[in-house]
XYZ file of C-alpha atoms in Angstrom:
467
model
C 0.000 0.000 0.000
C 1.357 3.385 -1.010
C 0.411 6.943 0.013
C 0.898 10.395 -1.452
C 0.374 13.696 0.402
C -0.360 17.055 -1.224
C 0.491 19.835 1.232
C -0.718 23.432 1.043
C -0.218 26.502 3.215
C 2.222 27.438 5.947
C 5.231 25.767 7.542
C 2.956 24.350 10.232
C 1.129 22.316 7.580
C 4.407 20.995 6.174
C 5.487 20.064 9.695
C 2.180 18.258 10.204
C 2.762 16.364 6.956
C 6.044 15.043 8.371
C 4.107 13.548 11.289
C 1.463 12.089 8.960
C 4.247 10.397 6.989
C 5.687 8.805 10.129
C 2.262 7.548 11.160
C 1.516 6.048 7.736
C 4.943 4.428 7.564
C 4.202 2.758 10.902
C 0.856 1.580 9.546
C 2.729 -0.275 6.818
C 2.211 2.192 3.969
C 5.128 3.339 1.810
C 5.571 6.817 0.378
C 4.911 7.382 -3.323
C 6.339 10.323 -5.240
C 3.255 10.498 -7.462
C -0.501 10.096 -7.169
C -0.734 7.456 -9.916
C 0.858 4.735 -7.779
C -0.825 5.688 -4.501
C -3.610 3.739 -2.799
C -4.158 6.614 -0.351
C -4.017 10.293 -1.350
C -4.175 12.904 1.417
C -4.729 16.635 0.977
C -3.254 18.635 3.877
C -5.175 21.850 3.400
C -4.921 25.554 4.173
C -7.962 27.769 4.690
C -6.385 31.122 5.557
C -7.608 32.455 2.206
C -10.518 31.292 0.064
C -8.113 30.958 -2.860
C -6.203 28.299 -0.912
C -9.401 26.331 -0.268
C -10.459 26.613 -3.907
C -7.088 25.213 -4.979
C -7.569 22.097 -2.829
C -11.189 21.602 -3.888
C -10.276 21.993 -7.556
C -7.528 19.390 -7.262
C -9.843 16.957 -5.499
C -12.583 17.386 -8.093
C -10.063 16.558 -10.808
C -9.632 13.157 -9.160
C -13.308 12.250 -9.498
C -12.785 10.404 -12.782
C -9.645 8.669 -11.459
C -11.554 7.534 -8.368
C -14.160 5.853 -10.570
C -11.409 4.115 -12.545
C -9.662 3.019 -9.320
C -12.448 2.197 -6.835
C -9.906 1.030 -4.240
C -8.295 4.476 -4.068
C -8.835 6.229 -0.721
C -9.039 10.044 -0.710
C -8.588 11.920 2.579
C -8.672 15.579 3.614
C -6.961 17.100 6.656
C -5.583 20.458 7.739
C -7.355 23.732 8.331
C -10.400 23.015 6.139
C -11.637 20.118 8.293
C -13.968 20.650 11.242
C -15.060 17.065 12.037
C -13.111 13.825 11.758
C -15.428 11.463 9.882
C -16.012 9.184 6.890
C -18.785 8.476 4.423
C -19.959 5.771 6.827
C -20.184 8.074 9.856
C -23.567 9.232 11.126
C -24.627 12.132 8.917
C -24.871 14.618 11.803
C -21.253 13.847 12.721
C -19.876 14.188 9.180
C -17.628 17.021 8.093
C -19.241 19.282 5.509
C -16.722 18.235 2.865
C -17.576 14.555 3.364
C -21.152 15.507 2.500
C -20.139 17.885 -0.291
C -17.474 15.915 -2.206
C -18.674 12.582 -3.574
C -15.215 11.053 -3.997
C -13.889 12.052 -0.547
C -13.658 9.068 1.813
C -12.084 10.522 4.973
C -11.811 13.906 6.684
C -9.698 14.201 9.824
C -8.549 17.054 12.005
C -4.785 17.025 12.367
C -4.989 16.586 16.145
C -7.001 13.422 15.418
C -4.145 11.879 13.420
C -3.907 8.977 15.921
C -7.473 8.069 14.878
C -6.600 7.797 11.176
C -6.113 4.035 11.419
C -9.693 3.511 12.610
C -11.015 6.010 10.042
C -9.287 4.092 7.233
C -10.745 0.839 8.567
C -14.206 2.415 8.647
C -13.938 3.898 5.160
C -12.213 0.889 3.553
C -12.488 -2.235 5.738
C -10.468 -4.368 3.296
C -7.364 -2.166 3.534
C -4.308 -4.252 4.441
C -1.206 -3.449 6.533
C -2.957 -1.624 9.367
C -1.842 -3.763 12.289
C 1.720 -2.544 12.869
C 0.909 0.349 15.181
C -0.603 0.377 18.662
C -3.322 3.028 18.863
C -2.921 3.556 22.591
C 0.639 4.802 22.097
C -0.549 7.692 19.955
C -3.042 9.615 22.051
C -1.316 12.931 21.216
C -0.298 13.547 17.608
C 2.638 15.686 18.789
C 4.140 12.492 20.246
C 4.454 11.067 16.750
C 8.067 11.565 15.706
C 8.135 13.397 12.354
C 9.945 12.161 9.250
C 11.949 15.333 8.696
C 12.382 16.285 5.041
C 15.815 17.725 5.864
C 18.194 16.647 8.612
C 19.935 20.016 8.534
C 16.745 22.108 8.875
C 14.022 21.025 11.259
C 10.661 22.670 11.953
C 9.257 21.987 15.418
C 5.674 22.985 16.303
C 5.440 24.205 19.886
C 1.706 24.966 19.962
C -1.408 24.646 17.887
C -4.502 26.816 17.606
C -4.988 30.520 18.243
C -6.788 32.673 20.806
C -6.346 36.060 19.117
C -9.523 36.099 16.976
C -8.458 38.745 14.451
C -11.685 39.734 12.766
C -10.488 38.712 9.294
C -8.974 35.345 10.251
C -10.474 31.851 10.234
C -7.569 30.117 12.028
C -9.100 30.023 15.567
C -12.101 28.265 14.055
C -10.095 25.906 11.866
C -7.243 25.115 14.282
C -9.144 25.548 17.543
C -8.098 27.232 20.783
C -4.421 27.651 21.551
C -2.727 24.717 23.239
C 1.002 24.410 23.908
C 3.254 21.369 24.005
C 5.123 20.517 27.186
C 8.564 22.153 27.058
C 10.306 18.866 27.875
C 8.721 17.222 24.807
C 9.859 20.082 22.599
C 13.367 20.023 24.002
C 13.597 16.254 23.515
C 12.569 16.593 19.863
C 15.133 19.379 19.421
C 17.889 17.310 21.083
C 17.191 14.308 18.873
C 17.240 16.517 15.777
C 20.598 18.050 16.715
C 22.065 14.637 17.499
C 20.954 13.555 14.003
C 22.819 16.481 12.422
C 20.368 19.377 12.570
C 22.006 22.789 12.158
C 18.894 24.997 12.188
C 15.682 24.709 14.200
C 12.581 26.786 13.484
C 9.873 26.852 16.160
C 6.320 27.027 14.837
C 3.026 28.294 16.209
C 0.085 30.382 15.062
C 1.249 33.067 17.529
C 4.466 31.516 18.649
C 5.438 34.037 21.346
C 2.222 33.410 23.311
C 3.522 29.900 23.965
C 2.423 28.684 27.391
C 0.154 31.655 28.096
C -3.248 30.485 26.858
C -6.194 29.809 29.121
C -5.920 26.093 28.356
C -2.197 26.120 29.231
C -2.942 27.843 32.542
C -5.633 25.299 33.366
C -3.095 22.553 32.681
C -0.581 24.401 34.919
C 2.075 24.037 32.255
C 4.278 26.615 34.047
C 4.518 28.398 37.397
C 2.332 31.365 36.475
C 2.707 33.108 39.835
C 6.364 33.689 38.984
C 5.691 34.561 35.340
C 2.869 36.990 36.108
C 4.999 38.700 38.735
C 7.840 38.908 36.170
C 10.200 36.928 38.385
C 10.631 34.586 35.424
C 10.669 35.465 31.719
C 7.654 34.384 29.633
C 7.478 30.673 28.763
C 8.498 31.303 25.157
C 11.712 33.007 26.200
C 12.420 30.218 28.676
C 12.030 27.767 25.799
C 14.401 29.759 23.574
C 16.977 29.796 26.354
C 16.790 26.021 26.824
C 17.077 25.262 23.114
C 19.920 27.766 22.743
C 21.959 25.541 25.080
C 22.038 22.984 22.267
C 24.727 25.087 20.556
C 27.104 23.074 22.732
C 25.949 19.949 20.853
C 26.147 21.468 17.360
C 23.047 23.630 16.849
C 24.024 26.685 14.794
C 20.765 28.507 14.169
C 17.457 29.081 15.971
C 14.454 30.780 14.375
C 10.718 31.065 15.071
C 7.580 32.107 13.242
C 5.291 33.923 13.605
C 5.148 36.064 16.748
C 2.295 38.429 17.590
C 3.180 42.026 18.536
C 0.917 41.795 21.602
C 3.147 39.143 23.172
C 6.575 40.572 22.318
C 8.149 41.083 25.735
C 11.278 42.984 26.819
C 12.750 39.564 27.592
C 12.206 38.431 23.991
C 13.800 41.595 22.622
C 16.744 41.140 24.964
C 17.183 37.576 23.713
C 18.421 38.893 20.372
C 21.438 40.347 22.132
C 22.070 37.389 24.424
C 21.351 34.034 22.774
C 24.107 32.312 20.835
C 21.928 30.708 18.157
C 19.008 33.138 17.743
C 19.254 34.493 14.208
C 19.116 38.251 13.467
C 15.711 38.101 11.801
C 12.117 38.409 12.952
C 8.887 38.172 10.994
C 6.503 40.418 12.926
C 3.101 40.871 11.224
C 1.696 44.400 11.611
C -1.223 44.169 9.102
C -1.974 47.928 9.188
C -0.283 51.165 10.153
C -3.478 52.864 11.287
C -4.826 52.541 14.822
C -8.506 52.636 13.819
C -7.962 49.950 11.222
C -6.005 47.842 13.721
C -8.935 48.147 16.123
C -11.391 46.918 13.472
C -9.024 44.008 12.813
C -8.944 43.232 16.572
C -5.172 43.623 16.623
C -4.618 44.670 20.277
C -1.719 47.099 19.837
C -1.157 50.528 18.329
C 1.240 51.630 15.626
C 3.139 53.462 18.375
C 3.574 50.243 20.349
C 4.619 48.384 17.204
C 7.306 50.967 16.431
C 8.464 50.807 20.052
C 9.089 47.087 19.506
C 10.926 47.755 16.227
C 13.209 50.324 17.874
C 13.824 47.956 20.789
C 14.804 45.124 18.449
C 17.209 47.323 16.505
C 18.781 48.575 19.703
C 19.304 44.998 20.904
C 20.533 43.760 17.525
C 21.418 46.656 15.161
C 21.753 44.362 12.121
C 18.404 42.601 12.624
C 16.249 42.048 9.531
C 12.543 42.718 10.110
C 9.854 41.401 7.778
C 6.093 41.719 8.122
C 2.582 41.088 6.755
C 0.201 43.832 5.634
C -3.391 43.826 4.429
C -4.632 46.560 2.098
C -8.278 47.318 1.419
C -9.626 46.021 4.732
C -13.231 46.910 5.579
C -13.747 50.710 5.674
C -10.030 51.418 5.126
C -10.016 55.102 4.185
C -7.376 56.778 2.043
C -5.983 58.374 5.189
C -5.761 55.009 6.953
C -3.994 53.502 3.956
C -1.596 56.468 3.905
C -0.766 55.761 7.563
C 0.128 52.202 6.576
C 2.482 53.508 3.890
C 4.048 55.909 6.405
C 4.603 53.102 8.904
C 6.239 50.986 6.211
C 8.709 53.781 5.516
C 9.347 54.419 9.205
C 9.849 50.740 10.046
C 12.081 50.310 6.982
C 11.081 46.672 6.544
C 13.343 44.212 4.770
C 10.380 42.532 3.102
C 6.597 42.316 3.340
C 3.907 39.850 2.354
C 1.150 42.142 1.104
C -2.410 40.840 0.795
C -5.507 42.384 -0.728
C -8.304 41.832 1.756
C -10.858 39.198 0.833
C -13.706 38.066 3.064
C -13.363 34.684 4.761
C -16.747 33.134 5.404
C -17.385 32.525 9.095
C -15.150 35.295 10.442
C -16.308 38.274 12.487
C -15.555 40.583 9.564
C -17.683 38.454 7.250
C -20.651 38.705 9.623
C -20.286 42.250 10.913
C -18.144 44.429 8.623
C -18.622 45.590 5.043
C -16.054 44.587 2.451
C -16.615 47.963 0.818
C -13.286 48.777 -0.843
C -13.470 48.128 -4.583
C -11.206 45.565 -6.200
C -9.740 48.352 -8.333
C -8.805 50.372 -5.250
C -7.373 47.303 -3.512
C -5.228 46.594 -6.575
C -4.062 50.204 -6.711
C -3.023 50.197 -3.043
C -1.332 46.798 -3.392
C 0.754 47.951 -6.352
C 1.737 51.203 -4.636
C 2.864 49.391 -1.493
C 4.585 46.678 -3.517
C 6.556 49.308 -5.457
C 7.665 50.863 -2.161
C 8.667 47.442 -0.856
C 10.633 46.677 -4.019
C 12.592 49.917 -3.663
C 13.399 49.469 0.036
C 14.141 45.747 -0.280
C 16.619 46.362 -3.093
C 18.474 48.937 -0.980
C 18.543 46.487 1.914
C 19.979 43.745 -0.280
C 22.649 46.015 -1.754
C 24.078 46.505 1.742
C 25.304 42.903 1.617
C 27.244 43.275 -1.656
C 30.952 42.832 -0.990
C 30.328 40.940 2.258
C 30.868 37.264 2.964
C 27.792 35.535 4.375
C 27.303 32.148 5.963
C 24.628 30.325 3.962
C 22.750 27.167 4.876
C 22.238 25.436 1.530
C 18.627 24.331 0.968
C 18.305 23.358 -2.697
C 20.174 22.904 -5.951
C 19.510 22.455 -9.651
C 21.705 21.696 -12.669
C 23.307 24.755 -14.260
C 23.774 25.511 -17.954
C 27.397 24.562 -17.412
C 27.259 20.786 -16.781
C 30.300 21.020 -14.521
C 28.443 23.267 -12.068
C 25.239 23.163 -10.028
C 23.142 26.128 -8.922
C 22.683 26.241 -5.157
C 20.331 28.365 -3.065
C 20.079 28.858 0.661
C 19.494 31.360 3.433
C 21.968 33.560 5.254
C 21.530 34.419 8.940
C 19.246 37.342 8.031
C 16.982 35.007 6.006
C 17.996 36.448 2.640
C 18.015 33.996 -0.250
C 21.533 33.547 -1.649
C 22.364 31.823 -4.940
C 25.759 30.562 -6.052
C 27.309 27.961 -8.350
C 29.666 25.141 -7.496
C 31.083 22.017 -9.094
C 30.428 20.183 -5.822
C 27.423 17.867 -5.888
C 26.695 17.345 -2.201
C 26.426 20.810 -0.598
C 22.745 20.607 0.330
C 22.348 20.826 4.102
C 25.799 22.350 4.654
C 26.963 25.794 5.755
C 28.985 27.660 3.121
C 30.791 31.000 3.151
C 29.560 32.987 0.145
C 31.050 36.279 -1.040
C 28.206 38.428 -2.391
C 28.824 40.232 -5.683
C 25.360 41.439 -6.686
C 21.739 41.880 -5.558
C 18.772 41.608 -7.901
C 15.314 40.044 -8.266
C 14.787 39.827 -4.480
C 17.949 37.715 -4.097
C 21.676 37.876 -3.425
C 24.224 36.284 -5.757
C 27.792 35.309 -5.058
C 30.483 32.674 -5.072
C 32.131 30.408 -2.541
C 34.710 32.418 -0.610
């Protein structure tokens, strides 16, 4: 029996896919590089934007004819789109809406219900073989499933799941559920094992990663000593976690990253960490979404532009060379020209290294969908997006040019054959998360650290040669 997984969305989804692979391998399945040979095809979905959902649904509909030709093929859906773990044979009131909606879909399962996938497969396809190799009782928590890391050198470790922020435009709290954190000892054990296996860079993942350990559920579980944390005797749990993982530099860890923090939970301790921790890289992705206080309030982003800039200045004081990237939404409900202008002004003041700019689109089921008017025309949204993108292009190019003539340490992530058959084209990230491309006649540099002398900057990237 073979499986194939199509993964969409953020790094959290790709990390979840690694755990799904481990689980299926233990069930006796083997991984297939293509759908044609697979007996089980899983779609690990993203629902942050409607476009992402439409992409998954379109792909699944294309398999309708193939499913009829191969009646033994099992199709499953997981990730952010799923609300109820169920099959076609479940009671109708307990079925996920996509089980009801998509004729060829056999299984839907929430990612936290991964340990139940064995029983769901048995229910959907009772004749499926090779399901006896794993003991269900050992997998009560899907985080306890050791992931099959795609890269030994770079490892992504989820430290929490869910979100309690309830931004008015966002569906994540409804798709991922309330925020729940992993026990720090479990995270540290996974990090230790990764480093012992040759990991050079760890990235911690969470919907709002810096609120780790602070949710209502975490407090009910008494995950930490909150009397000390609330009295500021101890740093926040997230900073404690960074400090513990940073100690792994003694065992070979070179780089530590995290994504994505929320401005509300950025503490003085976290800012200070950029000056103190050995492995914490000089980069932070800190979504701002808008530079106008009224717009931020409508988005339910509980900070002001003044507070955001206070954080930016604090980070640059702690680590003068830090690269700061962000997310911004243009054309949000009732965004006036003045509010948009404030966003442009904040972009200039913050001097971001890069920005992921989105044109607002309504997500069904969110507060904004039910209570706010999506009243900015598509033409105006496009105009604002292009204006902000042009500003970003100009600032980003200047930022990149500052690296020309310098030698950067690059963790090589990918390669492809070059026009010259004696060379290969390699790409990777420097400490500041800039993409660096270079050529080499070596054929085994992926997953290694290389010193690259930068000679030019163009097309959002740096180019150089091995120093």
